[in-house]
Coordinates of C-alpha atoms and ligand atoms in Angstrom, one line a residue:
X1 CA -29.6 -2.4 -41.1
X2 CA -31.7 0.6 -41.4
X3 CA -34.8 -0.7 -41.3
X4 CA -34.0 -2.9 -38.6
X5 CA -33.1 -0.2 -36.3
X6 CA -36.3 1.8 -37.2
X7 CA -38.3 -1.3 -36.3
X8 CA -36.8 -1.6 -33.0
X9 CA -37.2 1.6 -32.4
X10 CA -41.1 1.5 -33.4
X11 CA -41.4 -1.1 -30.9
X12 CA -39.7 0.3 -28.4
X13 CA -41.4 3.7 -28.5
X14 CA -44.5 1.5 -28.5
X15 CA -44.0 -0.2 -25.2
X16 CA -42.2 3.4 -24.0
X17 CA -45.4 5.2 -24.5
X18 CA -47.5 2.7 -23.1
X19 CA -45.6 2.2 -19.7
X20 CA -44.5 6.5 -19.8
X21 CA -47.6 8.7 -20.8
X22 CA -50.8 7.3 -19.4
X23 CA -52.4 9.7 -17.3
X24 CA -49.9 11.8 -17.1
X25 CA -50.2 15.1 -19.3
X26 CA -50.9 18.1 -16.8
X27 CA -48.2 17.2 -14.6
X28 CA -45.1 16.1 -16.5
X29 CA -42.9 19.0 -16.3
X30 CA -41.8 21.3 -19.3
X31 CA -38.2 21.0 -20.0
X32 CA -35.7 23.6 -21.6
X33 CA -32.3 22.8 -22.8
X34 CA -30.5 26.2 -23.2
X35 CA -27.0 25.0 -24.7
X36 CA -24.3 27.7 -26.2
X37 CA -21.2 27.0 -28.3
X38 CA -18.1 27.0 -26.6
X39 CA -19.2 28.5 -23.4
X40 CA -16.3 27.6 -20.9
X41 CA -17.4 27.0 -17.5
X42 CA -13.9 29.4 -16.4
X43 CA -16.6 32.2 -18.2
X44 CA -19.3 31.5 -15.7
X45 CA -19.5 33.1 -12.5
X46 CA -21.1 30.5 -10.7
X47 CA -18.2 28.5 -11.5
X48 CA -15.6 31.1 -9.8
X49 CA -15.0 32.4 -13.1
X50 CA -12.2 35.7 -12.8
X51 CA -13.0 36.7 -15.8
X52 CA -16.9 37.9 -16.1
X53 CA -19.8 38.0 -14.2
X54 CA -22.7 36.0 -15.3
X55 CA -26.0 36.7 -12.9
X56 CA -28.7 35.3 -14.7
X57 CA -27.3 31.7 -15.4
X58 CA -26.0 32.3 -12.2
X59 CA -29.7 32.5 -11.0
X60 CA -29.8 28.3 -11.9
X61 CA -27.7 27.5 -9.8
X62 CA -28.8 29.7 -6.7
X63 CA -32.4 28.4 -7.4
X64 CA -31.3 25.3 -8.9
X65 CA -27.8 22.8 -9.0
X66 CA -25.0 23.1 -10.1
X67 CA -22.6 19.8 -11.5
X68 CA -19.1 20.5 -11.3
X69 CA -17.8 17.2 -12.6
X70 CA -19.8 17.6 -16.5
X71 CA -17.8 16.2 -19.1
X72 CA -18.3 15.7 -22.3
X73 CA -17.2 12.2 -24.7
X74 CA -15.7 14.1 -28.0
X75 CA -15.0 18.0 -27.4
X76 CA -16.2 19.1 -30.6
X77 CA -19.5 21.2 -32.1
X78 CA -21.4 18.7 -33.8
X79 CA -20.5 15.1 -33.0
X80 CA -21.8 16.8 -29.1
X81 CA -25.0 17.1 -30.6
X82 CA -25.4 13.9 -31.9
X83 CA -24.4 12.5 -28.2
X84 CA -27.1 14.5 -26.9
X85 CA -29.7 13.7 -29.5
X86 CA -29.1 10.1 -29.1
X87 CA -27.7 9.1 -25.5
X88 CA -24.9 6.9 -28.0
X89 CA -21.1 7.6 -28.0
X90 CA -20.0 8.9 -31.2
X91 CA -18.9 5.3 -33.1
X92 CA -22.4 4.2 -32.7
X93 CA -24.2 7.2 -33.7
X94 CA -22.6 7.5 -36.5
X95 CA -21.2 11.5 -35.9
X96 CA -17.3 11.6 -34.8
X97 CA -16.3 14.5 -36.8
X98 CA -18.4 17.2 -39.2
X99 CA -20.4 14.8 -41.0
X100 CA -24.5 15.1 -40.9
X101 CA -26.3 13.0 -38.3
X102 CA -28.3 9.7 -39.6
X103 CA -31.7 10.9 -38.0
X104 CA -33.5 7.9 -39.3
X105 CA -31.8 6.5 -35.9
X106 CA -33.8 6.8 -32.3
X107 CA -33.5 10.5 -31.2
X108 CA -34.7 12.0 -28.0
X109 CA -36.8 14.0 -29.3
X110 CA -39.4 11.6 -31.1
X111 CA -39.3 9.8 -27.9
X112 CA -40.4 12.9 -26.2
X113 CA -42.8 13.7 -28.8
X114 CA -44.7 10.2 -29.2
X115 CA -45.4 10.5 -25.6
X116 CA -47.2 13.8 -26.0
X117 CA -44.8 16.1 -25.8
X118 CA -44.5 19.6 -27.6
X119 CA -41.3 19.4 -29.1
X120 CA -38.9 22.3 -30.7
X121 CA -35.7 23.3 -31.5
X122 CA -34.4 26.8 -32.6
X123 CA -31.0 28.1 -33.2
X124 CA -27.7 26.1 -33.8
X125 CA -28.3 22.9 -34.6
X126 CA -25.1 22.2 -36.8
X127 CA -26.0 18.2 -38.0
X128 CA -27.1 18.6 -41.5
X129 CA -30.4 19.9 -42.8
X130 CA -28.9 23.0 -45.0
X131 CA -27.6 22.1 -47.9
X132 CA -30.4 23.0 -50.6
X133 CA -29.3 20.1 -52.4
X134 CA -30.2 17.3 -50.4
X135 CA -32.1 19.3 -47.7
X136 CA -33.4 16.1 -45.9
X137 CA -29.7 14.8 -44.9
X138 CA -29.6 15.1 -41.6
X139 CA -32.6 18.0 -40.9
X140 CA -34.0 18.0 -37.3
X141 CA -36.8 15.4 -37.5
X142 CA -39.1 14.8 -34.2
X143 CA -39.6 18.8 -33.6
X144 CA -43.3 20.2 -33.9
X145 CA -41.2 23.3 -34.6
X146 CA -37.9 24.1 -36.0
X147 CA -36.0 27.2 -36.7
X148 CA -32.2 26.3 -37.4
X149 CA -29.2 28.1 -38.7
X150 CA -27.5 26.4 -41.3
X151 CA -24.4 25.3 -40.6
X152 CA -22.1 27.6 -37.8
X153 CA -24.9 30.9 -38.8
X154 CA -24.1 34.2 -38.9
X155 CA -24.0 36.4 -36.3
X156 CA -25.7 39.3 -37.3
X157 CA -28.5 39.4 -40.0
X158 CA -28.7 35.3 -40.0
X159 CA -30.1 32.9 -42.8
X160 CA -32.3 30.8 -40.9
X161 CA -34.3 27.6 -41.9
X162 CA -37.7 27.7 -40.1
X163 CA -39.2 24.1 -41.3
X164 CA -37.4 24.0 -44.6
X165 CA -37.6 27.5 -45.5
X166 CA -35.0 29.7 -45.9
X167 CA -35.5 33.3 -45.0
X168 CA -33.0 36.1 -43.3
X169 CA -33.7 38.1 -40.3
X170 CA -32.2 41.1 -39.4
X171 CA -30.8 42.0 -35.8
X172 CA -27.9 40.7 -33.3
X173 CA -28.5 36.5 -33.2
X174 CA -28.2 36.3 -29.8
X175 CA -31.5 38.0 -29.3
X176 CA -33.2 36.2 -32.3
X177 CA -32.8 33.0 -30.8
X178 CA -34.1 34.2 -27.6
X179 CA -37.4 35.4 -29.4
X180 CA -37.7 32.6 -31.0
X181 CA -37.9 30.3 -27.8
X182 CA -40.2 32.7 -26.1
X183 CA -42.3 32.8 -29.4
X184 CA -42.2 28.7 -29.7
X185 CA -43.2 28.4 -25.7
X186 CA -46.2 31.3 -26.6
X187 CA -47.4 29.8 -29.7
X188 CA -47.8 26.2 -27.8
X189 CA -50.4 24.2 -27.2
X190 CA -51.4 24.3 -23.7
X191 CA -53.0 21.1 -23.3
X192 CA -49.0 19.6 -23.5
X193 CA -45.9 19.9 -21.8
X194 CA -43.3 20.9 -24.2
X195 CA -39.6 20.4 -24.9
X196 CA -37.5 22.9 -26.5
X197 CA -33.9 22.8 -27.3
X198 CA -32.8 26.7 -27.2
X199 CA -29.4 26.5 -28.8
X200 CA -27.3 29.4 -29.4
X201 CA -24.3 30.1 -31.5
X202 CA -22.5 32.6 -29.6
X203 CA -20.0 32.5 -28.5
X204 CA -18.1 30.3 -30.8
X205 CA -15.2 31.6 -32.9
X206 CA -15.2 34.2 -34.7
X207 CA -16.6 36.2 -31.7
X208 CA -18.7 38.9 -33.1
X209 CA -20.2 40.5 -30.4
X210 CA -22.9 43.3 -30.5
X211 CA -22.4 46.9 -30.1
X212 CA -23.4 47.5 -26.8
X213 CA -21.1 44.2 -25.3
X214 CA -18.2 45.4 -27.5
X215 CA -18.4 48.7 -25.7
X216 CA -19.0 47.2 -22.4
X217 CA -15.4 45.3 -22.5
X218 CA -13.5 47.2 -25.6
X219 CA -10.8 48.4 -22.5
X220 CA -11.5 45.3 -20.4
X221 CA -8.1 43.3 -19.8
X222 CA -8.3 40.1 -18.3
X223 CA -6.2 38.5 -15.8
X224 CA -4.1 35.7 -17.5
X225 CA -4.5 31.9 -16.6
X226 CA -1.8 29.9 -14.6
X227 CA -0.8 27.9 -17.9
X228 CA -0.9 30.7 -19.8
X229 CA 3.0 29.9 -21.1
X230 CA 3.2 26.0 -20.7
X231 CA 5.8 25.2 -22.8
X232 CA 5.0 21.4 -23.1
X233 CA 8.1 20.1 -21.4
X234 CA 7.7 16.8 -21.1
X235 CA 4.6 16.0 -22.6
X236 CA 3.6 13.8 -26.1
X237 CA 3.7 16.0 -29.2
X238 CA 0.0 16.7 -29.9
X239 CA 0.1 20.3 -28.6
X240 CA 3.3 21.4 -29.9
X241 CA 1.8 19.7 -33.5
X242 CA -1.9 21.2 -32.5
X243 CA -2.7 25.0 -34.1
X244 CA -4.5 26.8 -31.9
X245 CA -1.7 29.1 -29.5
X246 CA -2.6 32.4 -28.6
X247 CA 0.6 33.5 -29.7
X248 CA 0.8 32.2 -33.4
X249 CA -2.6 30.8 -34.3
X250 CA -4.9 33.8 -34.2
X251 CA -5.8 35.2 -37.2
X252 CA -6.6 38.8 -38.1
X253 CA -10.5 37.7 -38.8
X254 CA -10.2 36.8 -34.6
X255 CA -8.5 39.9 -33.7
X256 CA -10.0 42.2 -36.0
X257 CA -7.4 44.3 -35.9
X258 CA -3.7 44.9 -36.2
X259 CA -1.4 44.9 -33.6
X260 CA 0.3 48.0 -32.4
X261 CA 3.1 48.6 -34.2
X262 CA 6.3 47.2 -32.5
X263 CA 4.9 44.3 -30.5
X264 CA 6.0 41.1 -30.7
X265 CA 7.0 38.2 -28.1
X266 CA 5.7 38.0 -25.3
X267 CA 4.3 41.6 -25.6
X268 CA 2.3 40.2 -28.9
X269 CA 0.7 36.9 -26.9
X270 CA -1.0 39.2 -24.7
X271 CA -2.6 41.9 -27.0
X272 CA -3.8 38.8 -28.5
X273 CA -5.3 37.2 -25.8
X274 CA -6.5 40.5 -24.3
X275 CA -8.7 40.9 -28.2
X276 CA -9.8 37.5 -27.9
X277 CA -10.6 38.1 -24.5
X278 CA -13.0 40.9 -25.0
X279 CA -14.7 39.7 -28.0
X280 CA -15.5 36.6 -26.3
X281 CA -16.5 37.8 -23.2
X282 CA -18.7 40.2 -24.5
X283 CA -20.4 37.2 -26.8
X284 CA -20.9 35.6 -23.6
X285 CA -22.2 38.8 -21.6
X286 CA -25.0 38.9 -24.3
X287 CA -26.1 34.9 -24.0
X288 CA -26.2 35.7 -20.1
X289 CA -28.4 38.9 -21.0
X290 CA -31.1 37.0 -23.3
X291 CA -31.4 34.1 -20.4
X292 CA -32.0 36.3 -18.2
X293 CA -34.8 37.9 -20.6
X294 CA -36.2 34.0 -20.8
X295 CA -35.8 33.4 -17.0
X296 CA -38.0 37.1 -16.5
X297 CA -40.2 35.5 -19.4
X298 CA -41.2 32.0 -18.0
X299 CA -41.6 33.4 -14.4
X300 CA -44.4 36.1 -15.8
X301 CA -46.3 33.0 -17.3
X302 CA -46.1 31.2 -14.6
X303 CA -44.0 28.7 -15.6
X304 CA -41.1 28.4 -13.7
X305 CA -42.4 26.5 -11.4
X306 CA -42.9 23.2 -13.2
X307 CA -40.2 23.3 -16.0
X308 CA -37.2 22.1 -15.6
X309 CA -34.6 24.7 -17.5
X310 CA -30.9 23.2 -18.1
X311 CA -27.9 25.4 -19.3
X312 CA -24.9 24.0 -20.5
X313 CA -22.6 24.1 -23.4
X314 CA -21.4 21.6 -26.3
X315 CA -17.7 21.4 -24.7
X316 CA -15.9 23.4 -22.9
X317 CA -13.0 25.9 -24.4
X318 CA -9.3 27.3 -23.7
X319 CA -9.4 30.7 -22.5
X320 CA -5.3 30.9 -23.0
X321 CA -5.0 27.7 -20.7
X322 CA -2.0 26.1 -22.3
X323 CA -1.3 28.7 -24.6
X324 CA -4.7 27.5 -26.5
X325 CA -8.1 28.7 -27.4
X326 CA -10.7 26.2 -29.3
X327 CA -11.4 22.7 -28.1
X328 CA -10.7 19.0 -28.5
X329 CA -8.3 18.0 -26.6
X330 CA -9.0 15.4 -23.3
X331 CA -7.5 18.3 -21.0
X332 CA -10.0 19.9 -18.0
X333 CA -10.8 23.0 -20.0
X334 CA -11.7 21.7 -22.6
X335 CA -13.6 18.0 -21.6
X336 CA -15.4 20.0 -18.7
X337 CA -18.7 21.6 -19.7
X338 CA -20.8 23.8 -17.7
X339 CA -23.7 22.2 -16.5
X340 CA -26.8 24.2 -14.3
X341 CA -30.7 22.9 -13.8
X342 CA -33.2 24.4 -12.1
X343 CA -36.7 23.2 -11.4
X344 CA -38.2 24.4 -8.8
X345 CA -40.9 21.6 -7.8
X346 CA -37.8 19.3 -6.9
X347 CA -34.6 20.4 -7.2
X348 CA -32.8 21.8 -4.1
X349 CA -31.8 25.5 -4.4
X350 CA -28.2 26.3 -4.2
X351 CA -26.8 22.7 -4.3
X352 CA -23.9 21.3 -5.9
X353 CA -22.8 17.9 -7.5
X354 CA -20.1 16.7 -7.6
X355 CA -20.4 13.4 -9.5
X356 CA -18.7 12.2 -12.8
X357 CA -21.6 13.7 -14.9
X358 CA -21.5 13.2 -19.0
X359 CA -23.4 14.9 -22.2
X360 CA -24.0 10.8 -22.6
X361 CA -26.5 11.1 -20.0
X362 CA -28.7 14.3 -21.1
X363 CA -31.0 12.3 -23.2
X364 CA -31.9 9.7 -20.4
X365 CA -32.4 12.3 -18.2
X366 CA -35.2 14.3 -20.2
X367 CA -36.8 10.5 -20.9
X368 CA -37.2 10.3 -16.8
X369 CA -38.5 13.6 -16.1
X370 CA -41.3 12.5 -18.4
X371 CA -41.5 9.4 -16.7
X372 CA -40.0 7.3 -20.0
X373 CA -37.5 4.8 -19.0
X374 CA -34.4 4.6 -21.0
X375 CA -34.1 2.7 -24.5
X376 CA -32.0 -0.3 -24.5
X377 CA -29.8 1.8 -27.3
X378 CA -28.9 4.4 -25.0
X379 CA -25.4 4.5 -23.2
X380 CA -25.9 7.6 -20.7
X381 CA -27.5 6.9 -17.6
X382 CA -30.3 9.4 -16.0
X383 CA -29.1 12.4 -13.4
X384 CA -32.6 12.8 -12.2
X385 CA -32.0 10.7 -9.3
X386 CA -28.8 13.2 -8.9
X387 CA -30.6 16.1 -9.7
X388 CA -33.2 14.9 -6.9
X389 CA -30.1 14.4 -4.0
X390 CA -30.5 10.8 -3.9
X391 CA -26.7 9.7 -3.7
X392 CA -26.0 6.7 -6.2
X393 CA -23.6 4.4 -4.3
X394 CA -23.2 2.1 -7.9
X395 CA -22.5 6.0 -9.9
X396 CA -19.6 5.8 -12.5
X397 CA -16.2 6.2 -11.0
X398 CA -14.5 6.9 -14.1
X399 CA -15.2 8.5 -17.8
X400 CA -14.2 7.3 -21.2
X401 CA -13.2 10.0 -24.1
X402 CA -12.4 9.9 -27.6
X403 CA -11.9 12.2 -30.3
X404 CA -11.8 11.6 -34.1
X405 CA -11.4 14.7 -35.7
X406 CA -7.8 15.7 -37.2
X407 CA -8.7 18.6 -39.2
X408 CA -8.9 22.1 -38.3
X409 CA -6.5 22.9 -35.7
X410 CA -4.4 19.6 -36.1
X411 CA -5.2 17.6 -32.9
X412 CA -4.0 14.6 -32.9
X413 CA -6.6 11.9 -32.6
X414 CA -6.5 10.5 -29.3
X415 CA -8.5 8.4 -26.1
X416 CA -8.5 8.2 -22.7
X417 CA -9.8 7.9 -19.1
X418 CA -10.7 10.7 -16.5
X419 CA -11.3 9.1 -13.2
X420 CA -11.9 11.6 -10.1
X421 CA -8.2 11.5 -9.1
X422 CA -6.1 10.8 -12.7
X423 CA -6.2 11.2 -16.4
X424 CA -4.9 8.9 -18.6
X425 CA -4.6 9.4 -22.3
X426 CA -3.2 7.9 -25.4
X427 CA -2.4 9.9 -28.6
X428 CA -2.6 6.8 -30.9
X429 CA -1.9 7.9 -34.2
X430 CA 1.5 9.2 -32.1
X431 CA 1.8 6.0 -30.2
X432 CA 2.7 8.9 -27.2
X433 CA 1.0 8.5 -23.5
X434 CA 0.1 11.2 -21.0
X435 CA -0.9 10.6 -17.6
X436 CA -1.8 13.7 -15.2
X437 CA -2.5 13.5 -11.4
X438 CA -5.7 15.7 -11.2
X439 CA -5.5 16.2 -7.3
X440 CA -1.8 17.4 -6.7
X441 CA -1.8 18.6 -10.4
X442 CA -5.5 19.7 -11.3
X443 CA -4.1 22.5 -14.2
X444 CA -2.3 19.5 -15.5
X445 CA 1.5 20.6 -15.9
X446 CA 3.2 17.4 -15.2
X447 CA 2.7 14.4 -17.4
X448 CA 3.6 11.5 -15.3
X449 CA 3.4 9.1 -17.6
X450 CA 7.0 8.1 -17.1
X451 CA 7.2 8.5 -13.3
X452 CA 7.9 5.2 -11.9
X453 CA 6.5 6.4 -8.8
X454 CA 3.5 6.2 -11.4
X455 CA 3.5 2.6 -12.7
X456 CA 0.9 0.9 -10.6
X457 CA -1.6 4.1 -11.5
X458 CA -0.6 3.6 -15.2
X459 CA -1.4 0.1 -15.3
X460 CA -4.6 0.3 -13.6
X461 CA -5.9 3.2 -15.8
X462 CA -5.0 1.0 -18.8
X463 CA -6.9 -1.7 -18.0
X464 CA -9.4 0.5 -16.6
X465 CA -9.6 2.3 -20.5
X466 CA -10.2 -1.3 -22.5
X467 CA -12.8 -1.8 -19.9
X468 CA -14.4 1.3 -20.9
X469 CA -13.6 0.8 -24.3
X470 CA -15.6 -2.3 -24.6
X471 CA -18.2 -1.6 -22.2
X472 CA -18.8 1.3 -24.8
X473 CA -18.5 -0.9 -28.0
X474 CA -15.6 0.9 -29.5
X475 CA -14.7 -1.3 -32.1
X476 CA -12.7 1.8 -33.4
X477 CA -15.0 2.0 -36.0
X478 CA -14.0 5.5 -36.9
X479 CA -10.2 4.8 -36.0
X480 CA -8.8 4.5 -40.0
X481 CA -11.4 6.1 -42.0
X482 CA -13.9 9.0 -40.8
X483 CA -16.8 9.8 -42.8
X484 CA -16.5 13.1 -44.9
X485 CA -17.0 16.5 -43.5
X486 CA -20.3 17.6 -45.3
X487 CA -21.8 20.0 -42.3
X488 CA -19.2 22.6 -43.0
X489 CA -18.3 21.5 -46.4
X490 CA -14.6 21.1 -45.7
X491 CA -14.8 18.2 -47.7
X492 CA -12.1 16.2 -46.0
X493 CA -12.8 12.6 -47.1
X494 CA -11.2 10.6 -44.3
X495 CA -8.8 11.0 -41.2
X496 CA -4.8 10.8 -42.6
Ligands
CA501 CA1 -18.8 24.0 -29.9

C-alpha cells in the first residue's frame, strides 16, 4: 500500500514538474504561511474583534484580503496540520486525533520543492519527529530547512529540533520563531523562490505571555461575549458532557493564580475569564508584534512585492462563547479560522471574501501560485482564482466536518454540515442531532432540530451530509477505533 502510493506519487510529481516549472524560476512568487495556534478570529481586529487590536496582521488585509467564511474540517492542533500538509480530510491522511503523520504520503511541500522551490518550516509543527526514540516517525520531510518544537514547545527557553538536533534556546518563543523565519528567508538561495511555513505556538493554552504583554493587559478587563452564560437548554448533551467551561474547567496552571478570597458563582466565572482573558490576549499581542517585525523585514529586502504572505490559524477557539475556551466542537467559534493573504502583484488591497473557504484547500492553493496543478489525491480545491476576484459560479455551497478526538476535554465525537444559511450536526456516539439557523441565529442559541417548522431544512441537510460524506470517502474509517495518541504521549489507544 505504501509503496504504491509513493509510486504514484513519483509519477505524479514527475508529470507535475514537467507541466509546472519550466521556465519559470525568477517569477514564481515566494510564499509565506504564517499560522498560530488557537488564534481566534473574535482576537483579530480586522475581523471586528472587541477585544484587542491587531495592526500588523491587520496590515493583510488592508493591503491584501480578507476571507470571512474560513473553516476548518477537524478543529483540533495536529490532525489541522496534516489537512494542510496534504490537501486530504483526516480519514485519508491518516491524522484524526494526536497521532504522528505518515509523511511517506504526498505532502505539499515536496511538491513545492521538486519544482524548485526553497522549502522551510520553523516553529510548531506538532506531527511527530521528537521522540528520540524513533526520531523519523513523522519528522518534517520535504524542508531544505527545519527548526521544530517538539511536541506543544515551551514557551520560554524552548527545546528545539533544528534538522534532527536537539538544542535549547533562550528568550520569549514568540520572537525566536520570528528570527528564525527572517534567518531561513536571509540564508536562502537567491536563484529560488522559497516556501516557508512560519508556525507559532502561542497562543495556545497554557498562555504564557512575556513580560512586557503581561504588563500591557495585567488590569485589562474584557467585555464578555453574548453566550457567555448559555445554559444548553434544549440542545444534545455534548456540551454539558464536554470540560472546558470557564466557570469549572480552568485550572490554577491557566489562571496562575488564586482567586480572591470569597468569590464564587457568578462572581468566580468572571475573574476567571477576565485571567484567561489577559494571558491570552497578551500571547496574541506579542504574535501580532513579531509579524509586524517580518512584514517591516520583507519590505526592506524588497520582497513584498512578489511573495504572497498568508496568516491564519489551526482552528479557531472559545473566548467564553458558550461558557467554553479550547476548540473542537462544529460551533462558529470554533470551525471558523482566521484567514488574511496579501500579495501585492495581484491581489486587491482591502477586499473581502466571502465564500465557503476550508484549510482543505491551502495546499492546492500554494501548488497554483507556483503554477503546479493539483494532484489527483488532493480534496481541497485552489482560492487563487478567489484570491484573484474571479467569482466561481460552480464554488462549494456547503462544508463537511468531522471530529474524532474524545480525549482531553471530553467532546463528544461528532459530524456535520455548515452550509451559508444552516448547520447541521450529528453527535453520533450520542445518537443526539443539532440543527442551528445561522442567519436569524448566527451565535447559535436555538437548536432547531426539533422545530417542525424545521423538517424540510432537516431533511435536506441530511441528505446534503451523506453526499458530502461520500464525495469525501468517509468510510468512517476512524469511527470505532482511532490510532494512539503518540504526539503528546497520552497514550490513549483507541476512541471508547
Ligand atoms: Ca491549535
Amino acid at each position: 500500500m505504501k509503496i504504491a502510493s509513493r509510486t504514484i506519487f513519483a509519477l505524479v510529481l514527475v508529470l507535475l514538474v514537467a507541466q509546472g516549472s519550466e521556465g519559470q524560476v525568477g517569477t514564481r512568487p515566494n510564499i509565506v504561511f504564517i499560522m498560530s495556534d488557537d488564534h481566534a478570529a473574535q482576537a483579530i481586529s480586522a475581523y471586528g474583534s472587541r477585544l484587542i487590536q491587531t495592526p500588523n496582521i491587520d496590515r493583510l488585509a488592508t493591503e491584501g484580503m480578507l476571507f470571512e467564511n474560513c473553516f476548518v474540517t477537524n478543529s483540533i492542533c495536529t490532525p489541522s496540520r496534516a489537512v494542510i500538509l496534504t490537501g486530504k480530510y483526516s480519514h485519508l491522511n491518516g491524522v484524526p486525533v494526536f497521532n504522528h503523520i505518515d509523511n511517506n504520503q504526498p505532502l505539499v511541500q515536496k511538491y513545492l520543492q521538486a519544482a524548485g522551490y526553497h522549502t522551510g518550516m520553523v516553529g510548531k509543527w506538532h506531527l511527530g519527529g521528537q521522540n528520540p526514540s524513533t526520531p523519523e516517525l513523522g519528522k518534517p520531510v520535504g524542508f531544505d530547512y527545519w527548526n521544530i518544537l517538539p511536541g506543544q514547545g515551551a514557551y520560554f527557553d524552548p527545546l528545539m529540533i533544528e534538522m534532527g538536533t536537539r538544542k535549547t534556546i533562550k528568550g520569549y518563543t514568540t520572537d525566536i520563531i520570528t528570527d528564525l523565519a527572517i534567518k531561513f528567508i536571509e540564508k536562502r538561495p537567491t536563484n529560488k523562490p522559497f516556501f516557508l511555513m512560519y508556525h507559532h505556538k502561542a497562543p495556545h493554552r497554557n498562555w504564557q505571555p512575556d513580560e512586557k504583554h503581561r504588563r500591557q493587559y495585567e488590569n485589562y478587563v474584557p467585555p464578555i461575549p453574548e453566550t457567555f452564560d448559555d445554559d444548553y437548554q434544549g440542545k444534545s448533551d455534548a456540551s454539558r458532557l464536554a470540560t472546558m467551561h470557564i466557570d469549572k474547567d480552568l485550572n490554577e496552571s491557566d489562571v496562575k493564580m488564586k482567586p480572591p478570597a470569597g468569590l464564587s458563582g457568578a462572581e468566580l466565572k468572571r475573574w476567571n475569564f477576565t485571567r484567561y482573558m489577559q494571558d491570552y490576549l497578551a500571547c496574541v499581542q506579542s504574535v501580532d508584534d513579531n509579524i509586524g517585525r517580518f512584514l517591516e523585514f520583507l519590505d526592506r529586502q524588497g520582497l513584498s512585492e512578489n511573495t504572497i504572505v498568508i496568516y491564519t490559524s489551526d482552528q479557531g477557539f472559545f473566548l467564553g462563547e458558550h461558557n467554553f475556551y479550547d476548540k473542537r466542537f462544529m460551533y462558529e467559534e470554533s470551525l471558523r479560522t482566521p484567514l488574511l493573504v496579501r500579495w501585492p502583484r495581484k491581489i486587491k488591497a482591502k477586499s473581502i471574501n466571502r465564500d465557503l473557504a476550508l484549510n482543505l484547500d491551502f495546499a492546492p492553493t500554494f501548488l497554483q501560485a507556483a503554477g503546479l496543478p493539483t494532484p489527483p489525491e488532493m480534496q481541497g480545491r485552489s482560492l487563487l482564482p478567489l484570491m484573484l476576484g474571479q467569482r466561481q459560479a460552480d464554488w462549494r455551497k456547503s462544508i463537511y466536518y468531522r471530529y474524532y478526538h474524545p480525549g482531553h476535554h471530553n467532546v463528544a465525537a461528532h459530524y456535520g454540515v455548515r452550509t451559508t444559511s444552516h448547520k447541521l450536526i450529528y453527535f453520533h456516539k450520542l445518537d443526539q442531532w443539532e440543527l442551528y439557523d445561522l442567519v436569524k441565529d448566527p451565535r447559535e442559541k436555538r437548536n432547531e432540530y426539533a422545530n417542525p417548522a424545521y423538517a424540510a431544512t432537516v431533511k435536506r441537510l441530511k441528505v446534503e451530509l451523506q453526499r458530502l460524506k461520500k464525495e469525501y470517502r468517509d468510510e468512517d474509517q476512524f469511527a470505532d477505533k482511532v490510532p494512539v495518541d503518540d504526539v503528546d504521549g497520552m497514550g490513549r489507544p483507541a476512541n471508547p
